[in-house]
């Protein structure tokens, strides 16, 4: 009875230690917010998207006049002998400067430039969806890091409690050995189990250190007290319904769909490149002599038309290559759709496995608890040996450890289902973060603003806010 009171007091104390920091514990949402705000991977892919936005601006620039200038200073020197110099050798020197202003404008290119703009826009839309995929990856990593730290913390607490229990059993065995109730074998068994328990505790503490480091790398700060997962996210119960949702809305599917659209446009661009183009060009030139008062001022304006006649089959090869790329993109789309559907099915299967495992471990814990208490009572009456008690305690420990893992696995599996559906985003989860808006930067650069324009100045402010200027 004294031993039972000690054990109850220990369990109550342990419960207080675990429950005390809950009021100020970090939630799973806090971990995801930290990962969203500090992820270098997200920042890298946002930069990739801004680079894709600039492709649109560069394509738009082809519709506008290209204005350039050139200037040169020339010194000509030599010697001359002719009848006009009475056959004397006369040195000649002249210094001139020249400046030109050139403008060119494409009038007709059979839609090549407009097709290039549309292709760049499709690439931007595809890159945006890739950014959403990266966001899902980052948030899922935060979920796993949070729950793995929780798993490690609970395992450490379980192992510490196990060491305390076996220490009590060892003391009890030693006391019974001293009065002749048990043999040296019983105390040696308890000592061996205690050494093993301490080894397992050290391994659990090491796993906790590793989990904390992983959390730091993903979330951007070391974990403090972490709140356990209180509820699971909501998602469709039907796998077929979930697959239909994922095929329609998963960012990987959407990204490849835009890539297919871009490849279709590239075929039209390759075909348009085989047709003639018309350009308008103009030039103003001023040439002045530095040694004389002579100068030349003038200009020209004209239309230039041209097109390919024979290029060794290069243009038709480009058309065929574009068609092959289109077919490849379509094949990739089918593969991605199949992969997304499979991922949904796998995620649901893993979630159901985790649920079944948790139910089984709950029953195992209840049964092992009853068995452990019974064996201890029987041992106190002399009907059980120390080995029986240690084995029952080990069974209970294994059951509790399995339950901890099953709870964590269920939480991770639930969020993997969300990721497979394409719904593990800051928007879908309603995270309290300043979300990155990919449209704002695109709207500023899509028309190719120049540096000194009002739009260019606004772009400078945006870049400064992003810390890129």
Short mmCIF file of C-alpha atoms in Angstrom, two decimals:
data_model
loop_
_atom_site.label_atom_id
_atom_site.label_comp_id
_atom_site.label_asym_id
_atom_site.label_seq_id
_atom_site.Cartn_x
_atom_site.Cartn_y
_atom_site.Cartn_z
CA UNK A 1 0.00 0.00 0.00
CA UNK A 2 2.87 2.37 0.77
CA UNK A 3 4.38 1.64 -2.63
CA UNK A 4 1.05 2.33 -4.34
CA UNK A 5 0.76 5.69 -2.59
CA UNK A 6 4.27 6.59 -3.68
CA UNK A 7 3.48 5.66 -7.28
CA UNK A 8 0.24 7.65 -7.25
CA UNK A 9 2.02 10.68 -5.85
CA UNK A 10 4.70 10.36 -8.51
CA UNK A 11 2.11 10.18 -11.30
CA UNK A 12 0.29 13.25 -9.95
CA UNK A 13 3.55 15.17 -9.70
CA UNK A 14 4.51 14.16 -13.22
CA UNK A 15 1.11 15.25 -14.49
CA UNK A 16 1.55 18.65 -12.86
CA UNK A 17 4.99 19.05 -14.43
CA UNK A 18 3.62 18.27 -17.87
CA UNK A 19 0.44 20.34 -17.51
CA UNK A 20 1.98 23.43 -15.87
CA UNK A 21 3.33 25.12 -19.03
CA UNK A 22 0.27 24.40 -21.17
CA UNK A 23 -1.19 27.85 -20.62
CA UNK A 24 1.71 29.44 -22.46
CA UNK A 25 2.55 26.58 -24.84
CA UNK A 26 3.03 27.19 -28.53
CA UNK A 27 0.33 25.80 -30.80
CA UNK A 28 0.71 24.00 -34.10
CA UNK A 29 -0.53 27.16 -35.83
CA UNK A 30 2.31 29.12 -34.19
CA UNK A 31 4.81 26.67 -35.67
CA UNK A 32 3.32 27.02 -39.15
CA UNK A 33 3.29 30.81 -38.86
CA UNK A 34 6.96 30.78 -37.87
CA UNK A 35 7.86 28.54 -40.80
CA UNK A 36 5.86 30.70 -43.24
CA UNK A 37 7.55 33.89 -42.06
CA UNK A 38 11.13 32.61 -41.95
CA UNK A 39 11.36 29.98 -44.70
CA UNK A 40 14.31 30.54 -47.02
CA UNK A 41 12.77 28.07 -49.47
CA UNK A 42 9.64 30.19 -49.76
CA UNK A 43 11.71 33.34 -50.23
CA UNK A 44 13.77 31.66 -52.95
CA UNK A 45 10.68 30.60 -54.90
CA UNK A 46 9.07 34.02 -54.51
CA UNK A 47 12.17 35.41 -56.21
CA UNK A 48 11.78 32.78 -58.95
CA UNK A 49 8.21 34.02 -59.47
CA UNK A 50 9.32 37.65 -59.66
CA UNK A 51 11.86 36.64 -62.29
CA UNK A 52 9.05 34.98 -64.28
CA UNK A 53 7.02 38.20 -63.98
CA UNK A 54 9.88 40.06 -65.63
CA UNK A 55 9.64 37.73 -68.65
CA UNK A 56 6.23 39.27 -69.34
CA UNK A 57 7.68 42.77 -69.16
CA UNK A 58 10.47 41.79 -71.55
CA UNK A 59 7.99 40.29 -74.01
CA UNK A 60 5.83 43.43 -73.86
CA UNK A 61 8.86 45.59 -74.68
CA UNK A 62 9.03 44.01 -78.15
CA UNK A 63 5.80 45.80 -79.07
CA UNK A 64 7.32 49.19 -78.34
CA UNK A 65 9.83 51.32 -80.25
CA UNK A 66 13.47 50.54 -79.64
CA UNK A 67 15.39 53.81 -79.38
CA UNK A 68 19.16 53.87 -79.17
CA UNK A 69 22.03 56.23 -79.82
CA UNK A 70 25.59 56.01 -81.00
CA UNK A 71 28.49 58.48 -81.12
CA UNK A 72 32.04 58.42 -82.30
CA UNK A 73 35.06 60.71 -82.66
CA UNK A 74 37.39 60.08 -85.59
CA UNK A 75 40.86 61.36 -86.39
CA UNK A 76 42.04 60.72 -89.97
CA UNK A 77 45.65 61.30 -90.96
CA UNK A 78 47.96 60.52 -93.84
CA UNK A 79 50.04 62.02 -96.65
CA UNK A 80 49.09 63.02 -100.16
CA UNK A 81 51.08 63.67 -103.34
CA UNK A 82 49.23 64.69 -106.46
CA UNK A 83 49.14 67.29 -109.16
CA UNK A 84 47.14 69.56 -106.88
CA UNK A 85 50.07 69.56 -104.45
CA UNK A 86 52.61 70.10 -107.29
CA UNK A 87 53.86 66.58 -106.59
CA UNK A 88 54.90 67.58 -103.09
CA UNK A 89 54.12 65.24 -100.23
CA UNK A 90 51.61 67.01 -98.04
CA UNK A 91 50.37 65.66 -94.68
CA UNK A 92 46.57 65.53 -94.18
CA UNK A 93 44.78 65.54 -90.85
CA UNK A 94 41.06 65.79 -90.05
CA UNK A 95 39.08 65.45 -86.81
CA UNK A 96 35.34 64.78 -86.84
CA UNK A 97 32.64 63.84 -84.34
CA UNK A 98 29.41 62.10 -85.18
CA UNK A 99 26.23 61.28 -83.26
CA UNK A 100 23.18 59.27 -84.32
CA UNK A 101 19.73 58.65 -82.90
CA UNK A 102 18.13 55.41 -84.10
CA UNK A 103 14.56 54.21 -83.65
CA UNK A 104 12.99 50.94 -84.75
CA UNK A 105 9.45 49.64 -84.45
CA UNK A 106 8.09 46.26 -85.49
CA UNK A 107 4.85 46.79 -87.37
CA UNK A 108 3.99 43.27 -88.47
CA UNK A 109 5.39 40.03 -87.09
CA UNK A 110 2.34 37.78 -87.61
CA UNK A 111 1.59 37.67 -83.89
CA UNK A 112 5.00 36.44 -82.70
CA UNK A 113 5.30 39.10 -80.00
CA UNK A 114 1.73 38.75 -78.72
CA UNK A 115 2.17 35.00 -78.59
CA UNK A 116 5.40 35.48 -76.66
CA UNK A 117 3.53 37.67 -74.16
CA UNK A 118 0.82 35.05 -73.69
CA UNK A 119 3.44 32.33 -73.30
CA UNK A 120 5.19 34.35 -70.60
CA UNK A 121 1.89 34.88 -68.81
CA UNK A 122 1.20 31.15 -68.79
CA UNK A 123 4.68 30.60 -67.38
CA UNK A 124 3.90 33.11 -64.61
CA UNK A 125 0.68 31.29 -63.73
CA UNK A 126 2.53 27.96 -63.68
CA UNK A 127 5.23 29.40 -61.40
CA UNK A 128 2.58 30.78 -59.03
CA UNK A 129 1.18 27.29 -58.60
CA UNK A 130 4.68 25.96 -58.00
CA UNK A 131 5.02 28.55 -55.24
CA UNK A 132 1.80 27.21 -53.67
CA UNK A 133 3.29 23.70 -53.78
CA UNK A 134 6.40 24.97 -51.98
CA UNK A 135 4.18 26.70 -49.41
CA UNK A 136 2.44 23.37 -48.75
CA UNK A 137 5.81 21.69 -48.39
CA UNK A 138 6.98 24.28 -45.86
CA UNK A 139 3.80 24.13 -43.78
CA UNK A 140 3.77 20.31 -43.76
CA UNK A 141 7.40 20.36 -42.58
CA UNK A 142 6.35 22.68 -39.74
CA UNK A 143 3.53 20.30 -38.77
CA UNK A 144 5.90 17.33 -38.74
CA UNK A 145 8.55 19.26 -36.78
CA UNK A 146 6.02 20.36 -34.15
CA UNK A 147 4.52 16.91 -33.68
CA UNK A 148 7.91 15.18 -33.69
CA UNK A 149 9.07 17.43 -30.85
CA UNK A 150 5.84 16.57 -29.01
CA UNK A 151 6.53 12.86 -29.61
CA UNK A 152 10.10 13.22 -28.33
CA UNK A 153 9.03 15.22 -25.23
CA UNK A 154 6.40 12.66 -24.26
CA UNK A 155 8.81 9.79 -24.86
CA UNK A 156 11.40 11.44 -22.61
CA UNK A 157 8.77 11.92 -19.88
CA UNK A 158 7.69 8.30 -20.28
CA UNK A 159 11.28 7.03 -20.07
CA UNK A 160 12.01 9.19 -17.03
CA UNK A 161 8.95 7.79 -15.32
CA UNK A 162 10.07 4.29 -16.29
CA UNK A 163 13.48 4.85 -14.68
CA UNK A 164 11.79 6.03 -11.48
CA UNK A 165 9.47 3.01 -11.39
CA UNK A 166 12.24 0.49 -11.95
CA UNK A 167 14.37 2.26 -9.34
CA UNK A 168 11.51 1.75 -6.88
CA UNK A 169 11.25 -1.89 -7.90
CA UNK A 170 14.99 -2.34 -7.38
CA UNK A 171 14.79 -0.84 -3.92
CA UNK A 172 11.86 -3.08 -3.08
CA UNK A 173 13.74 -6.13 -4.37
CA UNK A 174 16.79 -5.19 -2.30
CA UNK A 175 14.65 -4.82 0.82
CA UNK A 176 13.03 -8.20 0.23
CA UNK A 177 16.47 -9.73 -0.46
CA UNK A 178 17.74 -8.43 2.86
CA UNK A 179 14.93 -10.20 4.73
CA UNK A 180 15.36 -13.36 2.66
CA UNK A 181 12.11 -13.17 0.64
CA UNK A 182 13.87 -13.15 -2.76
CA UNK A 183 17.23 -14.21 -4.17
CA UNK A 184 20.12 -12.26 -5.64
CA UNK A 185 18.68 -13.13 -9.07
CA UNK A 186 15.69 -10.86 -8.46
CA UNK A 187 17.85 -7.86 -7.58
CA UNK A 188 20.15 -8.52 -10.53
CA UNK A 189 17.17 -8.59 -12.90
CA UNK A 190 15.98 -5.26 -11.53
CA UNK A 191 19.48 -3.79 -11.89
CA UNK A 192 19.68 -4.96 -15.51
CA UNK A 193 16.29 -3.49 -16.32
CA UNK A 194 17.29 -0.21 -14.67
CA UNK A 195 20.46 -0.01 -16.78
CA UNK A 196 18.42 -0.69 -19.93
CA UNK A 197 15.85 1.94 -18.91
CA UNK A 198 18.58 4.53 -18.42
CA UNK A 199 20.00 3.68 -21.84
CA UNK A 200 16.58 4.11 -23.41
CA UNK A 201 16.17 7.42 -21.58
CA UNK A 202 19.47 8.65 -23.01
CA UNK A 203 18.34 7.64 -26.50
CA UNK A 204 15.01 9.44 -26.01
CA UNK A 205 16.81 12.58 -24.82
CA UNK A 206 19.06 12.42 -27.88
CA UNK A 207 16.01 12.07 -30.14
CA UNK A 208 14.51 15.12 -28.45
CA UNK A 209 17.66 17.14 -29.16
CA UNK A 210 17.53 16.11 -32.82
CA UNK A 211 13.82 17.03 -33.03
CA UNK A 212 14.49 20.44 -31.47
CA UNK A 213 17.24 21.14 -34.00
CA UNK A 214 14.90 20.18 -36.83
CA UNK A 215 12.23 22.46 -35.39
CA UNK A 216 14.73 25.33 -35.20
CA UNK A 217 15.73 24.83 -38.83
CA UNK A 218 12.13 24.78 -40.08
CA UNK A 219 10.31 27.20 -37.78
CA UNK A 220 13.17 29.60 -37.17
CA UNK A 221 13.26 29.40 -33.38
CA UNK A 222 13.91 26.81 -30.71
CA UNK A 223 10.77 25.13 -29.38
CA UNK A 224 9.57 25.91 -25.91
CA UNK A 225 6.59 24.20 -24.34
CA UNK A 226 4.43 22.87 -27.16
CA UNK A 227 0.70 22.44 -26.96
CA UNK A 228 -0.58 19.02 -28.03
CA UNK A 229 -2.78 18.75 -31.09
CA UNK A 230 -6.32 19.40 -29.87
CA UNK A 231 -8.26 18.57 -33.04
CA UNK A 232 -7.65 17.25 -36.53
CA UNK A 233 -8.29 19.27 -39.70
CA UNK A 234 -11.51 18.67 -41.63
CA UNK A 235 -11.49 17.03 -45.04
CA UNK A 236 -13.86 14.86 -47.14
CA UNK A 237 -14.55 11.40 -45.78
CA UNK A 238 -14.87 9.89 -49.25
CA UNK A 239 -11.63 9.05 -51.05
CA UNK A 240 -13.29 9.39 -54.47
CA UNK A 241 -14.56 12.86 -53.60
CA UNK A 242 -11.10 13.82 -52.34
CA UNK A 243 -9.47 12.61 -55.55
CA UNK A 244 -11.90 14.64 -57.64
CA UNK A 245 -11.09 17.75 -55.59
CA UNK A 246 -7.34 17.19 -55.86
CA UNK A 247 -7.42 16.66 -59.64
CA UNK A 248 -9.31 19.95 -60.05
CA UNK A 249 -7.46 22.15 -57.59
CA UNK A 250 -4.05 20.72 -56.65
CA UNK A 251 -1.30 23.26 -57.44
CA UNK A 252 0.87 20.67 -59.18
CA UNK A 253 -1.96 19.85 -61.60
CA UNK A 254 -2.67 23.53 -62.24
CA UNK A 255 0.99 24.26 -62.83
CA UNK A 256 1.34 21.58 -65.50
CA UNK A 257 -1.92 22.70 -67.12
CA UNK A 258 -0.41 26.16 -67.62
CA UNK A 259 2.75 24.55 -68.98
CA UNK A 260 0.63 22.68 -71.55
CA UNK A 261 -1.03 25.97 -72.55
CA UNK A 262 2.40 27.60 -72.94
CA UNK A 263 3.61 24.73 -75.13
CA UNK A 264 0.56 25.15 -77.39
CA UNK A 265 1.42 28.83 -77.81
CA UNK A 266 5.03 27.97 -78.61
CA UNK A 267 3.85 25.96 -81.62
CA UNK A 268 2.06 29.02 -82.96
CA UNK A 269 5.16 31.14 -82.31
CA UNK A 270 7.34 28.69 -84.24
CA UNK A 271 4.90 28.77 -87.17
CA UNK A 272 4.72 32.58 -87.12
CA UNK A 273 8.53 32.77 -87.28
CA UNK A 274 8.32 31.30 -90.80
CA UNK A 275 6.37 34.33 -92.08
CA UNK A 276 7.68 37.77 -93.10
CA UNK A 277 7.98 40.75 -90.77
CA UNK A 278 7.78 44.48 -91.38
CA UNK A 279 9.72 47.08 -89.41
CA UNK A 280 9.77 50.86 -89.40
CA UNK A 281 13.15 52.44 -88.82
CA UNK A 282 14.42 55.99 -88.53
CA UNK A 283 17.81 57.62 -87.99
CA UNK A 284 19.06 61.14 -87.30
CA UNK A 285 22.80 61.78 -87.76
CA UNK A 286 25.02 64.81 -87.12
CA UNK A 287 28.67 64.91 -88.22
CA UNK A 288 30.90 67.95 -87.57
CA UNK A 289 34.51 68.66 -88.31
CA UNK A 290 36.61 69.96 -85.46
CA UNK A 291 39.21 71.54 -87.75
CA UNK A 292 36.78 73.22 -90.17
CA UNK A 293 33.31 74.70 -90.25
CA UNK A 294 32.00 71.87 -92.37
CA UNK A 295 29.19 69.67 -91.01
CA UNK A 296 26.62 67.19 -92.18
CA UNK A 297 23.13 66.85 -90.73
CA UNK A 298 20.46 64.54 -91.97
CA UNK A 299 18.28 61.58 -91.36
CA UNK A 300 16.39 58.71 -92.88
CA UNK A 301 13.12 56.90 -92.42
CA UNK A 302 12.03 53.72 -94.09
CA UNK A 303 10.13 50.47 -94.05
CA UNK A 304 11.95 47.19 -93.97
CA UNK A 305 10.33 43.89 -94.88
CA UNK A 306 11.93 40.50 -94.79
CA UNK A 307 11.40 36.89 -94.10
CA UNK A 308 13.09 33.52 -94.33
CA UNK A 309 13.43 31.65 -97.61
CA UNK A 310 15.73 28.81 -96.73
CA UNK A 311 17.48 28.13 -93.43
CA UNK A 312 18.46 24.53 -93.89
CA UNK A 313 15.27 23.16 -92.32
CA UNK A 314 15.82 24.93 -88.99
CA UNK A 315 12.40 26.61 -88.82
CA UNK A 316 10.39 23.49 -89.62
CA UNK A 317 12.49 21.62 -87.08
CA UNK A 318 11.55 24.21 -84.46
CA UNK A 319 7.87 23.65 -85.25
CA UNK A 320 8.24 19.90 -84.86
CA UNK A 321 10.22 20.38 -81.66
CA UNK A 322 7.46 22.61 -80.25
CA UNK A 323 4.90 19.94 -81.07
CA UNK A 324 7.01 17.31 -79.35
CA UNK A 325 7.33 19.55 -76.29
CA UNK A 326 3.55 20.02 -76.30
CA UNK A 327 3.02 16.26 -76.40
CA UNK A 328 5.55 15.85 -73.59
CA UNK A 329 3.72 18.42 -71.47
CA UNK A 330 0.43 16.64 -72.07
CA UNK A 331 1.99 13.34 -71.05
CA UNK A 332 3.38 14.99 -67.93
CA UNK A 333 -0.10 16.30 -67.10
CA UNK A 334 -1.51 12.77 -67.23
CA UNK A 335 1.31 11.56 -64.99
CA UNK A 336 0.78 14.35 -62.47
CA UNK A 337 -2.97 13.69 -62.34
CA UNK A 338 -2.32 9.99 -61.73
CA UNK A 339 0.32 10.80 -59.11
CA UNK A 340 -1.94 13.27 -57.30
CA UNK A 341 -4.77 10.72 -57.24
CA UNK A 342 -2.41 8.08 -55.92
CA UNK A 343 -1.08 10.44 -53.27
CA UNK A 344 -4.63 11.14 -52.09
CA UNK A 345 -5.36 7.43 -51.84
CA UNK A 346 -2.09 6.79 -50.01
CA UNK A 347 -2.69 9.68 -47.60
CA UNK A 348 -6.16 8.43 -46.72
CA UNK A 349 -4.84 4.89 -46.24
CA UNK A 350 -2.08 6.12 -43.91
CA UNK A 351 -4.60 8.19 -41.97
CA UNK A 352 -6.90 5.21 -41.48
CA UNK A 353 -3.96 3.04 -40.47
CA UNK A 354 -2.97 5.66 -37.89
CA UNK A 355 -6.54 5.80 -36.57
CA UNK A 356 -6.71 2.02 -36.25
CA UNK A 357 -3.31 1.95 -34.57
CA UNK A 358 -4.41 4.59 -32.07
CA UNK A 359 -7.58 2.66 -31.20
CA UNK A 360 -5.58 -0.52 -30.74
CA UNK A 361 -2.94 1.19 -28.61
CA UNK A 362 -5.67 2.71 -26.42
CA UNK A 363 -7.03 -0.78 -25.73
CA UNK A 364 -3.49 -2.07 -25.22
CA UNK A 365 -2.74 0.65 -22.66
CA UNK A 366 -5.94 -0.09 -20.72
CA UNK A 367 -5.26 -3.82 -20.67
CA UNK A 368 -1.56 -3.42 -19.82
CA UNK A 369 -2.43 -1.03 -16.98
CA UNK A 370 -4.84 -3.52 -15.44
CA UNK A 371 -2.29 -6.32 -15.87
CA UNK A 372 0.54 -4.30 -14.31
CA UNK A 373 -1.54 -3.37 -11.28
CA UNK A 374 -2.62 -6.98 -10.83
CA UNK A 375 0.90 -8.35 -11.09
CA UNK A 376 2.16 -5.83 -8.54
CA UNK A 377 -0.58 -6.81 -6.10
CA UNK A 378 0.17 -10.50 -6.62
CA UNK A 379 3.88 -9.86 -6.17
CA UNK A 380 3.18 -8.11 -2.88
CA UNK A 381 1.39 -11.27 -1.77
CA UNK A 382 4.29 -13.44 -2.92
CA UNK A 383 2.42 -14.98 -5.86
CA UNK A 384 4.56 -13.22 -8.48
CA UNK A 385 8.29 -12.74 -8.90
CA UNK A 386 10.24 -9.55 -9.51
CA UNK A 387 10.69 -10.63 -13.12
CA UNK A 388 6.91 -10.84 -13.54
CA UNK A 389 6.55 -7.28 -12.27
CA UNK A 390 9.33 -5.99 -14.52
CA UNK A 391 7.83 -7.71 -17.57
CA UNK A 392 4.39 -6.30 -16.84
CA UNK A 393 5.87 -2.84 -16.39
CA UNK A 394 7.71 -3.21 -19.71
CA UNK A 395 4.48 -4.23 -21.45
CA UNK A 396 2.78 -1.12 -20.08
CA UNK A 397 5.70 1.04 -21.15
CA UNK A 398 5.60 -0.36 -24.67
CA UNK A 399 1.85 0.23 -24.86
CA UNK A 400 2.15 3.83 -23.75
CA UNK A 401 5.02 4.45 -26.16
CA UNK A 402 2.97 2.96 -29.01
CA UNK A 403 0.05 5.20 -28.11
CA UNK A 404 2.26 8.30 -28.17
CA UNK A 405 3.55 7.39 -31.62
CA UNK A 406 0.05 6.55 -32.86
CA UNK A 407 -1.26 9.96 -31.78
CA UNK A 408 1.57 11.75 -33.56
CA UNK A 409 1.22 9.58 -36.66
CA UNK A 410 -2.50 10.33 -36.81
CA UNK A 411 -1.89 14.09 -36.68
CA UNK A 412 0.83 13.98 -39.35
CA UNK A 413 -1.31 11.72 -41.55
CA UNK A 414 -4.27 14.12 -41.29
CA UNK A 415 -2.20 17.07 -42.50
CA UNK A 416 -0.70 14.94 -45.25
CA UNK A 417 -4.24 14.38 -46.46
CA UNK A 418 -4.70 18.16 -46.61
CA UNK A 419 -1.45 18.48 -48.55
CA UNK A 420 -2.53 15.75 -50.99
CA UNK A 421 -5.76 17.70 -51.56
CA UNK A 422 -3.82 20.92 -52.19
CA UNK A 423 -5.40 22.64 -49.19
CA UNK A 424 -2.44 22.96 -46.85
CA UNK A 425 -1.93 26.69 -47.44
CA UNK A 426 -1.92 29.75 -45.25
CA UNK A 427 -5.20 30.83 -46.86
CA UNK A 428 -6.99 27.52 -46.33
CA UNK A 429 -5.72 27.21 -42.76
CA UNK A 430 -6.52 30.89 -42.02
CA UNK A 431 -3.09 31.47 -40.53
CA UNK A 432 -2.50 34.87 -38.99
CA UNK A 433 0.31 35.90 -41.34
CA UNK A 434 1.00 38.69 -43.79
CA UNK A 435 0.50 36.63 -46.92
CA UNK A 436 2.71 37.15 -49.95
CA UNK A 437 0.68 38.61 -52.82
CA UNK A 438 2.15 37.46 -56.16
CA UNK A 439 -0.25 39.67 -58.12
CA UNK A 440 0.94 43.02 -56.74
CA UNK A 441 4.47 42.70 -58.12
CA UNK A 442 3.19 41.32 -61.44
CA UNK A 443 0.81 44.26 -61.89
CA UNK A 444 3.69 46.68 -61.40
CA UNK A 445 6.04 45.08 -63.93
CA UNK A 446 3.74 43.53 -66.56
CA UNK A 447 3.73 46.72 -68.68
CA UNK A 448 7.50 47.12 -68.54
CA UNK A 449 7.75 50.41 -66.56
CA UNK A 450 10.86 52.53 -66.97
CA UNK A 451 12.90 53.56 -63.97
CA UNK A 452 11.83 57.21 -63.82
CA UNK A 453 8.11 56.69 -64.39
CA UNK A 454 5.53 56.87 -61.60
CA UNK A 455 5.01 53.13 -61.90
CA UNK A 456 8.76 52.57 -61.76
CA UNK A 457 9.00 54.60 -58.56
CA UNK A 458 6.17 52.57 -57.05
CA UNK A 459 8.05 49.41 -58.01
CA UNK A 460 11.13 50.74 -56.22
CA UNK A 461 9.07 51.12 -53.06
CA UNK A 462 7.79 47.56 -53.34
CA UNK A 463 11.32 46.23 -53.81
CA UNK A 464 12.51 48.23 -50.84
CA UNK A 465 9.72 46.76 -48.71
CA UNK A 466 10.80 43.30 -49.82
CA UNK A 467 14.37 44.13 -48.89
CA UNK A 468 15.59 43.66 -52.48
CA UNK A 469 16.63 47.17 -53.30
#
